[in-house]
Amino acid sequence: MEKDAVEATSLLIEKIGTLAVVPPGPLAGSQMRDVTLIHEAALLIRDGRIAWFGPAAEAPLDEGTHVFSAGGGLVIPGLIDPHTHIPFAGDRSAEFIRRVGGESYLSIMQAGGGIRVTTQAVRDASADDLVVKNLPRLQRMLELGVTRVECKSGYGLAPEHELKQLEAIRELDRQQPIDLEATYLGAHALPAEFEGRPDEFIDTIGNEQLLAEITRRGLARFCDVFCDKGAFSVEQARRILQRAAAAGLRPKIHADELAQIGATRLAGEMRAVSADHLECIDDAGIAALLEAGTIAVVLPGTSFFLGIAHCNARRLIEAGLPVALATDYNPGSCMIESLPLIMNIACCQLRLTPREVLTACTANAAAALDIQQRAGAIEVGYEADLVVLDAPTLDAWFYAPGRPRVRAVFKAGHLVYRKVEHAR
Ligand code: NIG
Ligand code: FE
């Protein structure tokens, strides 16, 4: 569906059973539970932004306002997925089956599998192929209530193919309603042709002209690096992130996923926008993130999919960190595109409450993308990205995982998805 599917400058969403009022992020530690629930509510949208919300009985009734009934359902801010590896190509189901049989992600990677397999497929694909393959993924995400997605390059691993991936992201952003935020992840893995020469690779993929071109053409806002055992060292990660920051790309880090090598401390040192994964985070890493105001992005779909221990997100919240959640959607470590499924894993297995999970996927996810001033909250003046769910309350929604609940999705005040109701 197109971005301007339904025109209405003033729209009242009425008959809201529960409005989950998430305040603007970042919400740190116990503040993550500061979601107010208004029952029997209404919300007014004007010019794509939230103009008013409150008890239905007090709703302003302007002449000419269109009305949309939420049918007694739950209304939440549009979900934000702040860490995915869209766009990708190829298939690694054979690796998945090997891992189910007991092999580890790291051993498959060290034997030449893993990211390099996807790199071959992405190098073989044109920018147009990448768009065609990844558009349906985003369309399915929209139907799950996701209105904003971070997308990374990182499977080209050579300047021309990295640029091709970033161009595909820009085209994907144009072709469907979800807003995409692009991240340059040139240092995702060492390509075969640089075997034994990681420093030279960092100099190639992190050269000043390339980084300047990415910023000049507005192809990305962030630079990410996979800093872990079997990937890049802290020194290598620091080098590319410093150069990227000088070119205007804000740092993000894949940190402490497979082993503890000090990546989260580097995130603090670099004042990264976010540190992502954190399965092996230590106390020094937590202290570094707190000091820097970095968002902790937890990816429980990856630990679920890889069969490794989850990140202890409860510990991060108790320590006072702002925690966000994301899918990490990628063909190797997490082929899960459903943010609602991730939310259910976070609730049932990481022991986050529904309010904490909702904050993690809205206000704090917006903060992980540095757009918390305008997105991710129910607040007057904020972008009217909203989801109407077929559940009377927040708790009822979380109580029944796996059930498709999205009735309607609004993006900047426009109805961009509506579930077809079948006659019973
Ligand atoms: O976030 N950890 C590094 N990168 C991805 C996996 C990418 C892949 O296996 O294709 C991740 O888990
Ligand atoms: Fe990732």
Coordinates of N, CA and C and ligand atoms in Angstrom, one line a residue, residues 83-85 152 185 188 224 254 257 277 299 328 330 333, ligand 2:
H83 N 17.1 -2.7 15.0 CA 18.2 -3.5 14.6 C 17.8 -4.7 13.7
T84 N 18.0 -4.5 12.4 CA 17.8 -5.6 11.4 C 18.9 -5.6 10.4
H85 N 19.0 -6.7 9.7 CA 20.1 -6.8 8.6 C 19.4 -6.8 7.3
K152 N 20.6 -2.4 7.9 CA 22.1 -2.3 7.8 C 22.6 -2.8 6.5
L185 N 27.4 -0.9 7.9 CA 28.0 -1.9 8.7 C 29.1 -2.6 7.8
H188 N 31.5 -5.9 9.0 CA 30.6 -6.9 9.6 C 31.3 -8.2 9.7
D224 N 28.0 1.0 12.2 CA 28.0 -0.1 13.1 C 29.2 -1.0 12.8
H254 N 27.9 -3.9 17.5 CA 27.4 -5.3 17.8 C 28.4 -5.8 18.9
E257 N 28.3 -10.4 22.0 CA 27.3 -11.4 21.6 C 27.9 -12.8 21.8
H277 N 23.1 -6.5 21.3 CA 23.3 -7.9 21.7 C 23.5 -8.1 23.2
L299 N 18.5 -8.4 21.9 CA 18.0 -9.2 20.8 C 17.7 -10.6 21.1
D328 N 16.9 -8.2 15.1 CA 18.2 -8.6 14.5 C 17.9 -9.5 13.3
N330 N 18.0 -11.5 10.3 CA 19.1 -11.7 9.4 C 19.1 -13.2 9.0
S333 N 21.8 -15.6 12.1 CA 21.6 -15.8 13.6 C 20.2 -15.6 14.0
Ligands
FE2 FE 22.9 -7.9 14.2

